[in-house]
mmCIF file of C-alpha atoms (C1' of nucleotides) in Angstrom:
data_model
loop_
_atom_site.group_PDB
_atom_site.id
_atom_site.type_symbol
_atom_site.label_atom_id
_atom_site.label_comp_id
_atom_site.label_asym_id
_atom_site.label_seq_id
_atom_site.Cartn_x
_atom_site.Cartn_y
_atom_site.Cartn_z
ATOM 1 C CA MET A 27 78.015 121.679 98.242
ATOM 2 C CA ASN A 28 81.526 122.968 97.600
ATOM 3 C CA ARG A 29 82.880 121.087 100.274
ATOM 4 C CA VAL A 30 85.275 122.962 102.609
ATOM 5 C CA THR A 31 88.103 120.418 103.151
ATOM 6 C CA SER A 32 91.156 120.940 101.536
ATOM 7 C CA ARG A 33 92.097 117.708 100.401
ATOM 8 C CA SER A 34 95.037 119.060 98.335
ATOM 9 C CA ARG A 35 98.502 119.755 99.671
ATOM 10 C CA PRO A 36 99.845 123.072 98.956
ATOM 11 C CA ALA A 37 101.223 123.013 95.300
ATOM 12 C CA VAL A 38 104.596 124.413 96.477
ATOM 13 C CA HIS A 39 105.162 121.476 99.043
ATOM 14 C CA VAL A 40 104.281 119.063 96.214
ATOM 15 C CA ALA A 41 106.585 120.542 94.130
ATOM 16 C CA ARG A 42 109.476 120.070 96.288
ATOM 17 C CA TRP A 43 108.426 116.773 97.120
ATOM 18 C CA CYS A 44 108.177 115.666 93.621
ATOM 19 C CA THR A 45 111.767 116.998 93.130
ATOM 20 C CA ALA A 46 113.370 115.179 96.118
ATOM 21 C CA PHE A 47 111.248 112.068 94.906
ATOM 22 C CA GLU A 48 112.755 111.748 91.673
ATOM 23 C CA ARG A 49 116.300 112.301 93.043
ATOM 24 C CA ALA A 50 115.482 109.532 95.614
ATOM 25 C CA CYS A 51 114.444 107.351 92.813
ATOM 26 C CA ARG A 52 117.782 107.805 91.015
ATOM 27 C CA VAL A 53 119.639 106.946 94.044
ATOM 28 C CA ARG A 54 117.783 103.829 94.805
ATOM 29 C CA GLY A 55 117.808 102.791 91.039
ATOM 30 C CA LEU A 56 114.055 102.924 90.731
ATOM 31 C CA ARG A 57 113.322 104.187 86.972
ATOM 32 C CA ARG A 58 111.718 107.258 86.560
ATOM 33 C CA THR A 59 108.797 106.572 84.565
ATOM 34 C CA PRO A 60 105.535 108.481 83.905
ATOM 35 C CA GLN A 61 103.392 106.279 85.919
ATOM 36 C CA ARG A 62 105.590 106.136 88.891
ATOM 37 C CA LEU A 63 105.873 109.997 88.831
ATOM 38 C CA ALA A 64 102.123 110.264 88.313
ATOM 39 C CA VAL A 65 101.405 108.030 91.048
ATOM 40 C CA TYR A 66 103.822 109.789 93.585
ATOM 41 C CA ARG A 67 102.291 113.224 92.581
ATOM 42 C CA ALA A 68 98.778 112.067 93.065
ATOM 43 C CA LEU A 69 99.689 110.665 96.651
ATOM 44 C CA ALA A 70 101.606 113.788 97.456
ATOM 45 C CA GLU A 71 98.617 116.112 96.335
ATOM 46 C CA ASP A 72 96.214 114.437 98.326
ATOM 47 C CA VAL A 73 96.227 114.852 102.065
ATOM 48 C CA SER A 74 93.296 112.315 102.790
ATOM 49 C CA HIS A 75 95.598 109.231 103.133
ATOM 50 C CA PRO A 76 93.921 107.551 100.021
ATOM 51 C CA THR A 77 93.349 103.920 99.260
ATOM 52 C CA ALA A 78 95.216 102.408 96.268
ATOM 53 C CA ASP A 79 91.784 102.635 94.495
ATOM 54 C CA ALA A 80 91.456 106.321 95.400
ATOM 55 C CA VAL A 81 95.262 107.110 94.071
ATOM 56 C CA LEU A 82 94.048 104.973 90.799
ATOM 57 C CA SER A 83 91.119 107.169 90.427
ATOM 58 C CA ARG A 84 93.525 110.505 90.770
ATOM 59 C CA VAL A 85 95.981 109.305 88.615
ATOM 60 C CA ARG A 86 93.518 108.590 85.733
ATOM 61 C CA GLU A 87 92.396 112.247 85.540
ATOM 62 C CA THR A 88 95.916 112.904 84.140
ATOM 63 C CA MET A 89 96.845 109.317 82.630
ATOM 64 C CA PRO A 90 93.317 107.729 81.679
ATOM 65 C CA GLY A 91 93.403 104.107 81.424
ATOM 66 C CA VAL A 92 96.152 103.312 83.697
ATOM 67 C CA PRO A 93 95.199 99.650 84.909
ATOM 68 C CA PRO A 94 94.832 99.084 88.763
ATOM 69 C CA ALA A 95 97.990 96.466 88.707
ATOM 70 C CA SER A 96 100.217 99.194 87.786
ATOM 71 C CA VAL A 97 99.411 101.635 90.657
ATOM 72 C CA TYR A 98 99.310 98.757 92.999
ATOM 73 C CA ARG A 99 102.877 97.657 91.914
ATOM 74 C CA ILE A 100 103.928 101.122 92.014
ATOM 75 C CA LEU A 101 102.643 101.966 95.525
ATOM 76 C CA ASP A 102 104.123 98.924 96.664
ATOM 77 C CA SER A 103 107.613 99.571 95.418
ATOM 78 C CA LEU A 104 107.702 103.053 96.583
ATOM 79 C CA GLU A 105 106.567 101.430 100.072
ATOM 80 C CA ARG A 106 109.403 99.054 99.821
ATOM 81 C CA GLU A 107 111.955 101.456 99.484
ATOM 82 C CA GLY A 108 110.638 103.777 102.069
ATOM 83 C CA LEU A 109 109.500 106.747 99.760
ATOM 84 C CA ILE A 110 106.017 106.613 100.861
ATOM 85 C CA ARG A 111 104.459 104.999 103.725
ATOM 86 C CA ARG A 112 101.295 102.585 104.240
ATOM 87 C CA VAL A 113 99.293 103.986 107.194
ATOM 88 C CA GLY A 114 97.826 101.675 109.936
ATOM 89 C CA THR A 115 93.826 101.016 109.293
ATOM 90 C CA THR A 116 91.685 98.804 110.994
ATOM 91 C CA ASP A 117 88.926 98.117 108.222
ATOM 92 C CA GLY A 118 91.214 96.116 106.289
ATOM 93 C CA ILE A 119 91.974 98.501 103.494
ATOM 94 C CA ALA A 120 95.555 99.600 102.715
ATOM 95 C CA ARG A 121 95.894 103.307 102.676
ATOM 96 C CA TYR A 122 98.884 105.390 101.869
ATOM 97 C CA ASP A 123 100.897 108.598 102.759
ATOM 98 C CA ALA A 124 103.425 110.604 101.086
ATOM 99 C CA ASN A 125 104.077 112.744 104.226
ATOM 100 C CA LEU A 126 107.045 110.945 105.826
ATOM 101 C CA THR A 127 107.634 113.747 108.565
ATOM 102 C CA ARG A 128 106.757 112.478 112.235
ATOM 103 C CA HIS A 129 103.044 112.934 112.670
ATOM 104 C CA GLN A 130 100.121 111.224 114.195
ATOM 105 C CA HIS A 131 96.701 110.523 112.698
ATOM 106 C CA VAL A 132 93.363 111.359 113.910
ATOM 107 C CA VAL A 133 90.841 108.547 112.584
ATOM 108 C CA CYS A 134 87.050 108.686 112.839
ATOM 109 C CA ARG A 135 85.896 105.359 113.724
ATOM 110 C CA ARG A 136 82.489 105.804 111.755
ATOM 111 C CA CYS A 137 83.466 107.636 108.688
ATOM 112 C CA GLY A 138 87.156 106.585 108.535
ATOM 113 C CA ARG A 139 88.396 109.954 107.601
ATOM 114 C CA MET A 140 92.149 110.228 108.527
ATOM 115 C CA THR A 141 93.693 113.660 109.318
ATOM 116 C CA ASP A 142 97.272 114.377 110.021
ATOM 117 C CA LEU A 143 98.221 115.795 113.694
ATOM 118 C CA GLN A 144 101.290 116.607 115.840
ATOM 119 C CA VAL A 145 100.385 115.786 119.352
ATOM 120 C CA PRO A 146 103.089 117.578 121.366
ATOM 121 C CA ALA A 147 102.988 114.625 124.153
ATOM 122 C CA LEU A 148 103.791 112.418 121.541
ATOM 123 C CA ALA A 149 106.612 114.207 119.444
ATOM 124 C CA SER A 150 109.203 113.402 122.079
ATOM 125 C CA VAL A 151 108.162 109.826 122.535
ATOM 126 C CA ARG A 152 111.095 107.829 121.045
ATOM 127 C CA VAL A 153 111.412 103.768 121.773
ATOM 128 C CA ALA A 154 115.090 103.310 122.319
ATOM 129 C CA PRO A 155 116.620 100.731 120.018
ATOM 130 C CA ARG A 156 117.419 98.397 122.870
ATOM 131 C CA THR A 157 114.164 98.693 124.651
ATOM 132 C CA ILE A 158 112.520 95.479 122.977
ATOM 133 C CA PRO A 159 114.959 92.627 122.910
ATOM 134 C CA GLY A 160 115.336 90.868 119.827
ATOM 135 C CA PHE A 161 113.691 93.586 117.791
ATOM 136 C CA VAL A 162 114.892 96.428 115.749
ATOM 137 C CA VAL A 163 112.623 99.635 116.027
ATOM 138 C CA GLU A 164 112.079 101.589 113.116
ATOM 139 C CA GLU A 165 109.304 103.567 113.476
ATOM 140 C CA LEU A 166 106.332 104.607 115.555
ATOM 141 C CA ASP A 167 102.699 104.606 114.207
ATOM 142 C CA VAL A 168 100.244 106.497 116.208
ATOM 143 C CA ARG A 169 96.559 106.679 115.645
ATOM 144 C CA ILE A 170 94.056 108.558 117.613
ATOM 145 C CA LEU A 171 90.791 106.839 117.332
ATOM 146 C CA GLY A 172 87.345 108.378 117.921
ATOM 147 C CA ARG A 173 84.537 110.313 116.374
ATOM 148 C CA CYS A 174 84.515 113.477 114.241
ATOM 149 C CA VAL A 175 81.935 116.012 114.861
ATOM 150 C CA ARG A 176 79.957 114.907 111.856
ATOM 151 C CA CYS A 177 79.877 111.407 112.954
ATOM 152 C CA ALA A 178 79.663 111.973 116.719
ATOM 153 C CA SER A 179 76.263 113.550 116.794
ATOM 154 C CA GLY A 180 74.672 110.633 114.775
ATOM 155 C CA ARG A 181 73.309 107.889 116.920
ATOM 156 C CA SER A 182 74.283 104.402 116.236
ATOM 157 C CA ARG A 183 72.734 101.399 118.140
ATOM 158 C CA ARG A 184 72.454 100.660 121.940
ATOM 159 C CA GLY A 185 74.204 103.042 124.302
ATOM 160 C CA ARG A 186 77.697 103.486 122.600
ATOM 161 C CA GLY A 187 80.442 105.627 123.700
ATOM 162 C CA ARG A 188 83.503 104.427 125.966
ATOM 163 C CA THR A 189 81.627 101.312 126.892
ATOM 164 C CA HIS A 190 84.402 98.782 127.173
ATOM 165 C CA VAL A 191 84.582 95.801 129.292
ATOM 166 C CA VAL A 192 88.163 96.253 130.596
ATOM 167 C CA ASN A 193 89.447 92.750 131.729
ATOM 168 C CA GLU A 194 92.508 91.477 133.189
ATOM 169 C CA MET B 9 109.367 71.791 114.759
ATOM 170 C CA ASN B 10 107.376 72.254 117.888
ATOM 171 C CA ARG B 11 107.496 75.867 117.991
ATOM 172 C CA VAL B 12 108.493 77.367 121.131
ATOM 173 C CA THR B 13 105.947 80.498 120.827
ATOM 174 C CA SER B 14 103.303 80.466 123.433
ATOM 175 C CA ARG B 15 100.377 81.428 121.047
ATOM 176 C CA SER B 16 98.076 80.590 124.025
ATOM 177 C CA ARG B 17 96.751 83.036 126.823
ATOM 178 C CA PRO B 18 96.689 81.494 129.966
ATOM 179 C CA ALA B 19 93.523 79.225 130.609
ATOM 180 C CA VAL B 20 93.108 81.102 134.042
ATOM 181 C CA HIS B 21 92.692 84.416 132.031
ATOM 182 C CA VAL B 22 90.370 82.991 129.110
ATOM 183 C CA ALA B 23 88.111 81.499 131.647
ATOM 184 C CA ARG B 24 87.821 84.975 133.663
ATOM 185 C CA TRP B 25 87.413 86.698 130.286
ATOM 186 C CA CYS B 26 84.584 84.517 128.696
ATOM 187 C CA THR B 27 82.493 84.816 132.124
ATOM 188 C CA ALA B 28 83.114 88.587 131.882
ATOM 189 C CA PHE B 29 81.924 88.394 127.911
ATOM 190 C CA GLU B 30 78.797 86.488 128.722
ATOM 191 C CA ARG B 31 77.738 89.030 131.255
ATOM 192 C CA ALA B 32 78.531 91.820 128.692
ATOM 193 C CA CYS B 33 76.514 90.204 125.787
ATOM 194 C CA ARG B 34 73.649 89.990 128.547
ATOM 195 C CA VAL B 35 73.976 93.722 129.142
ATOM 196 C CA ARG B 36 74.144 94.670 125.584
ATOM 197 C CA GLY B 37 71.280 92.467 124.414
ATOM 198 C CA LEU B 38 73.469 90.414 122.189
ATOM 199 C CA ARG B 39 72.268 86.583 122.178
ATOM 200 C CA ARG B 40 74.418 83.957 123.866
ATOM 201 C CA THR B 41 74.885 81.558 120.860
ATOM 202 C CA PRO B 42 77.307 78.922 120.779
ATOM 203 C CA GLN B 43 78.960 80.466 117.645
ATOM 204 C CA ARG B 44 79.279 83.749 119.378
ATOM 205 C CA LEU B 45 80.983 82.176 122.581
ATOM 206 C CA ALA B 46 83.374 79.833 120.268
ATOM 207 C CA VAL B 47 84.527 83.028 118.374
ATOM 208 C CA TYR B 48 85.110 85.000 121.551
ATOM 209 C CA ARG B 49 86.914 82.093 123.181
ATOM 210 C CA ALA B 50 88.967 81.415 119.995
ATOM 211 C CA LEU B 51 90.029 85.041 119.849
ATOM 212 C CA ALA B 52 90.514 85.219 123.901
ATOM 213 C CA GLU B 53 92.996 82.182 123.754
ATOM 214 C CA ASP B 54 95.276 83.525 120.696
ATOM 215 C CA VAL B 55 97.624 86.155 121.770
ATOM 216 C CA SER B 56 98.855 86.513 118.126
ATOM 217 C CA HIS B 57 96.240 89.040 117.019
ATOM 218 C CA PRO B 58 94.696 86.598 114.552
ATOM 219 C CA THR B 59 93.145 87.641 111.373
ATOM 220 C CA ALA B 60 89.391 86.925 110.860
ATOM 221 C CA ASP B 61 90.515 83.724 108.770
ATOM 222 C CA ALA B 62 92.893 82.722 111.709
ATOM 223 C CA VAL B 63 89.734 82.858 114.091
ATOM 224 C CA LEU B 64 87.777 81.030 111.892
ATOM 225 C CA SER B 65 90.195 77.909 111.625
ATOM 226 C CA ARG B 66 90.489 78.020 115.384
ATOM 227 C CA VAL B 67 86.683 78.025 115.748
ATOM 228 C CA ARG B 68 86.408 75.107 113.350
ATOM 229 C CA GLU B 69 88.840 72.892 115.670
ATOM 230 C CA THR B 70 85.669 72.739 118.047
ATOM 231 C CA MET B 71 82.821 73.404 115.516
ATOM 232 C CA PRO B 72 83.605 72.139 112.305
ATOM 233 C CA GLY B 73 81.864 73.589 109.179
ATOM 234 C CA VAL B 74 81.183 77.040 110.823
ATOM 235 C CA PRO B 75 80.948 79.137 107.568
ATOM 236 C CA PRO B 76 83.341 82.330 107.291
ATOM 237 C CA ALA B 77 80.501 84.644 107.028
ATOM 238 C CA SER B 78 79.452 83.669 110.649
ATOM 239 C CA VAL B 79 82.683 84.260 112.008
ATOM 240 C CA TYR B 80 83.080 87.609 110.049
ATOM 241 C CA ARG B 81 79.511 88.654 111.178
ATOM 242 C CA ILE B 82 80.505 87.824 114.865
ATOM 243 C CA LEU B 83 83.596 89.751 114.849
ATOM 244 C CA ASP B 84 81.804 92.576 113.527
ATOM 245 C CA SER B 85 79.116 92.547 116.285
ATOM 246 C CA LEU B 86 81.599 92.280 118.830
ATOM 247 C CA GLU B 87 83.717 95.018 117.751
ATOM 248 C CA ARG B 88 80.931 97.288 117.365
ATOM 249 C CA GLU B 89 79.871 96.913 120.965
ATOM 250 C CA GLY B 90 83.491 97.184 122.059
ATOM 251 C CA LEU B 91 83.756 93.729 123.283
ATOM 252 C CA ILE B 92 87.001 93.100 121.004
ATOM 253 C CA ARG B 93 89.165 95.389 119.263
ATOM 254 C CA ARG B 94 90.531 95.507 115.603
ATOM 255 C CA VAL B 95 94.073 96.312 115.749
ATOM 256 C CA GLY B 96 95.599 98.773 113.265
ATOM 257 C CA THR B 97 97.694 96.772 110.086
ATOM 258 C CA THR B 98 99.307 98.283 107.251
ATOM 259 C CA ASP B 99 98.810 95.070 104.828
ATOM 260 C CA GLY B 100 95.197 95.640 104.418
ATOM 261 C CA ILE B 101 94.175 92.617 106.225
ATOM 262 C CA ALA B 102 92.123 93.077 109.505
ATOM 263 C CA ARG B 103 93.131 91.707 112.789
ATOM 264 C CA TYR B 104 91.369 91.317 116.084
ATOM 265 C CA ASP B 105 92.470 91.500 119.879
ATOM 266 C CA ALA B 106 90.413 90.433 122.854
ATOM 267 C CA ASN B 107 92.784 92.472 124.979
ATOM 268 C CA LEU B 108 91.070 95.667 125.743
ATOM 269 C CA THR B 109 93.484 96.695 128.471
ATOM 270 C CA ARG B 110 95.852 99.732 127.467
ATOM 271 C CA HIS B 111 98.942 98.205 125.719
ATOM 272 C CA GLN B 112 101.009 98.777 122.459
ATOM 273 C CA HIS B 113 101.888 96.557 119.754
ATOM 274 C CA VAL B 114 105.307 95.562 118.325
ATOM 275 C CA VAL B 115 104.775 94.630 114.490
ATOM 276 C CA CYS B 116 107.582 93.136 112.219
ATOM 277 C CA ARG B 117 107.161 94.763 108.978
ATOM 278 C CA ARG B 118 108.453 91.777 107.210
ATOM 279 C CA CYS B 119 106.768 88.833 108.526
ATOM 280 C CA GLY B 120 103.904 91.041 110.254
ATOM 281 C CA ARG B 121 104.131 88.925 113.469
ATOM 282 C CA MET B 122 102.541 91.100 116.151
ATOM 283 C CA THR B 123 103.286 91.044 119.706
ATOM 284 C CA ASP B 124 101.949 92.896 122.900
ATOM 285 C CA LEU B 125 104.017 95.555 124.901
ATOM 286 C CA GLN B 126 103.637 98.126 127.254
ATOM 287 C CA VAL B 127 105.937 100.954 126.754
ATOM 288 C CA PRO B 128 106.456 102.870 130.067
ATOM 289 C CA ALA B 129 106.886 106.281 128.111
ATOM 290 C CA LEU B 130 103.482 105.688 126.614
ATOM 291 C CA ALA B 131 101.513 104.433 129.288
ATOM 292 C CA SER B 132 100.731 107.803 130.542
ATOM 293 C CA VAL B 133 100.158 109.764 127.062
ATOM 294 C CA ARG B 134 96.542 110.628 127.216
ATOM 295 C CA VAL B 135 95.219 112.974 124.500
ATOM 296 C CA ALA B 136 92.936 115.011 126.461
ATOM 297 C CA PRO B 137 89.311 115.334 125.176
ATOM 298 C CA ARG B 138 89.439 118.712 123.943
ATOM 299 C CA THR B 139 92.710 118.527 122.460
ATOM 300 C CA ILE B 140 91.398 118.168 119.009
ATOM 301 C CA PRO B 141 88.765 120.414 118.217
ATOM 302 C CA GLY B 142 85.610 118.891 116.581
ATOM 303 C CA PHE B 143 86.919 115.445 117.672
ATOM 304 C CA VAL B 144 86.006 113.126 120.524
ATOM 305 C CA VAL B 145 88.908 111.039 121.311
ATOM 306 C CA GLU B 146 88.106 107.329 122.293
ATOM 307 C CA GLU B 147 91.308 105.576 122.250
ATOM 308 C CA LEU B 148 94.960 105.624 121.232
ATOM 309 C CA ASP B 149 96.368 103.048 119.057
ATOM 310 C CA VAL B 150 100.180 102.869 119.057
ATOM 311 C CA ARG B 151 102.292 100.355 116.926
ATOM 312 C CA ILE B 152 105.923 99.945 117.147
ATOM 313 C CA LEU B 153 107.070 98.947 113.766
ATOM 314 C CA GLY B 154 110.530 97.479 112.766
ATOM 315 C CA ARG B 155 111.793 94.023 112.417
ATOM 316 C CA CYS B 156 112.172 91.011 114.544
ATOM 317 C CA VAL B 157 115.529 89.116 114.912
ATOM 318 C CA ARG B 158 114.442 86.274 112.554
ATOM 319 C CA CYS B 159 113.658 88.802 109.908
ATOM 320 C CA ALA B 160 116.399 91.394 110.744
ATOM 321 C CA SER B 161 119.003 89.217 109.563
ATOM 322 C CA GLY B 162 117.341 88.404 106.355
ATOM 323 C CA ARG B 163 118.683 90.596 103.524
ATOM 324 C CA SER B 164 116.250 92.307 101.572
ATOM 325 C CA ARG B 165 116.989 94.321 98.518
ATOM 326 C CA ARG B 166 119.323 97.663 98.000
ATOM 327 C CA GLY B 167 120.550 99.036 101.358
ATOM 328 C CA ARG B 168 117.417 99.000 103.303
ATOM 329 C CA GLY B 169 117.324 100.595 106.873
ATOM 330 C CA ARG B 170 116.302 103.922 108.141
ATOM 331 C CA THR B 171 116.474 105.183 104.718
ATOM 332 C CA HIS B 172 113.810 107.778 104.517
ATOM 333 C CA VAL B 173 113.673 110.719 102.492
ATOM 334 C CA VAL B 174 112.712 113.230 105.037
ATOM 335 C CA ASN B 175 110.769 116.047 103.198
ATOM 336 C CA GLU B 176 108.863 119.112 104.145
ATOM 337 C "C1'" DG C 20 121.008 96.082 74.352
ATOM 338 C "C1'" DT C 21 118.971 94.980 78.942
ATOM 339 C "C1'" DC C 22 115.846 94.219 82.071
ATOM 340 C "C1'" DA C 23 112.872 96.872 85.199
ATOM 341 C "C1'" DG C 24 108.570 98.146 84.686
ATOM 342 C "C1'" DT C 25 104.050 98.233 82.257
ATOM 343 C "C1'" DG C 26 99.336 96.666 80.090
ATOM 344 C "C1'" DC C 27 96.022 93.301 80.095
ATOM 345 C "C1'" DA C 28 93.548 89.661 81.474
ATOM 346 C "C1'" DA C 29 92.586 86.142 84.714
ATOM 347 C "C1'" DA C 30 93.399 84.529 89.525
ATOM 348 C "C1'" DT C 31 93.102 84.896 94.350
ATOM 349 C "C1'" DA C 32 92.448 86.674 98.602
ATOM 350 C "C1'" DA C 33 89.388 88.884 101.894
ATOM 351 C "C1'" DT C 34 84.787 90.436 102.974
ATOM 352 C "C1'" DT C 35 79.803 91.375 102.525
ATOM 353 C "C1'" DT C 36 75.013 90.187 101.427
ATOM 354 C "C1'" DG C 37 70.324 88.026 100.622
ATOM 355 C "C1'" DC C 38 67.449 84.863 102.121
ATOM 356 C "C1'" DA C 39 65.476 80.790 104.377
ATOM 357 C "C1'" DG C 40 65.331 78.471 108.468
ATOM 358 C "C1'" DT C 41 66.732 78.040 113.565
ATOM 359 C "C1'" DC C 42 67.282 78.865 118.154
ATOM 360 C "C1'" DT C 43 67.809 82.567 122.011
ATOM 361 C "C1'" DT C 44 65.014 85.208 124.934
ATOM 362 C "C1'" DA D 4 56.057 84.315 119.248
ATOM 363 C "C1'" DA D 5 59.393 87.445 117.639
ATOM 364 C "C1'" DG D 6 63.524 88.589 115.640
ATOM 365 C "C1'" DA D 7 68.207 88.151 116.516
ATOM 366 C "C1'" DC D 8 71.398 85.211 114.476
ATOM 367 C "C1'" DT D 9 72.955 81.408 111.668
ATOM 368 C "C1'" DG D 10 74.271 78.561 107.284
ATOM 369 C "C1'" DC D 11 74.888 78.367 102.594
ATOM 370 C "C1'" DA D 12 75.774 80.066 98.267
ATOM 371 C "C1'" DA D 13 76.541 83.865 95.460
ATOM 372 C "C1'" DA D 14 78.408 88.563 95.056
ATOM 373 C "C1'" DT D 15 81.558 92.213 95.774
ATOM 374 C "C1'" DT D 16 85.856 94.352 96.591
ATOM 375 C "C1'" DA D 17 90.743 94.420 97.228
ATOM 376 C "C1'" DT D 18 94.911 92.953 95.727
ATOM 377 C "C1'" DT D 19 98.217 89.759 92.932
ATOM 378 C "C1'" DT D 20 99.998 87.282 89.161
ATOM 379 C "C1'" DG D 21 101.697 85.413 84.561
ATOM 380 C "C1'" DC D 22 102.992 86.738 80.549
ATOM 381 C "C1'" DA D 23 104.287 89.288 76.547
ATOM 382 C "C1'" DC D 24 105.761 93.772 75.165
ATOM 383 C "C1'" DT D 25 108.007 98.539 75.878
ATOM 384 C "C1'" DG D 26 110.865 102.105 77.039
ATOM 385 C "C1'" DA D 27 114.187 104.156 80.437
ATOM 386 C "C1'" DC D 28 118.939 103.744 81.498
#
DNA sequence: GTCAGTGCAAATAATTTGCAGTCTT
DNA sequence: AAGACTGCAAATTATTTGCACTGAC
């Protein structure tokens, strides 16, 4: 018990981000409601790329009774304004990230755990604005898929692994 | 009307893939049911990275009455066996791809349209197996996010664009 | 004071599950 | 024949919406 994982971002960072966040809200004309601040803070504190539901739980620790709809709406609005990001997932459940700096995600296919990483080889990769005709590039979302140690050992069914049929 | 978009993969490819698919099923001990073949074919024909629901519709064109559950289950099993892929999405809806070759996806944030692309700069990027301690890298999922021409022109709300608060 | 934003409850997706029957191997 | 797989219906989970009210600006 007493999990090792540091699921929380350092308080100093969080504090700085929250300040920047409030400023950004003002700039964009988003109102500074307690709920909005609580949702942002909950997300900023959590490095695990939580689902909306997980954010809800966290928010409720300090604001019991907040309805899911509020959290969904807030996450939506913050994402629309570019104050947080939705991260790519394959399991059909949206996950969020308050970290807007360029970084990649390492995702375990089995347990879904998602952690931040900076792959040097990818740090420099840019997709020049004109590379893709008829498309305005805004951002790159890179996910490194595989299995974490905990899950790599666990056997699944018939000979798994890199067994891909490569066609074409 | 009469949309230009070639939403179908060339019949030659599809045929070849289907053959390889049946072989792969045999190898892995997956039963060769009409439903399974139909689902795979539907996905192979469709280059738009359809949702499970879209696959269902397509399958029903030739097999009316197939229940959603079957399609979901089949897509699941094929993904587990590495015969198709789930692609990363941010909207919380799973999408699938029968193309297992290394390629990237260009995704419009607004309309969600997703098209294949091969970015030269990314073709060579590998994440060496030992790069990430305690993690077995299996695959890289790269998404290029932005807006397609159709959506780039459409105005949204207050000054959008690259307006990100870059913290940390 | 105004209207963006909230709370609540109900609606709509999206996906999964249980179980009995069927068809592939 | 055995059990993997399907069909159907119901259950769950994820997310959205309508509407009246409230609080931030």
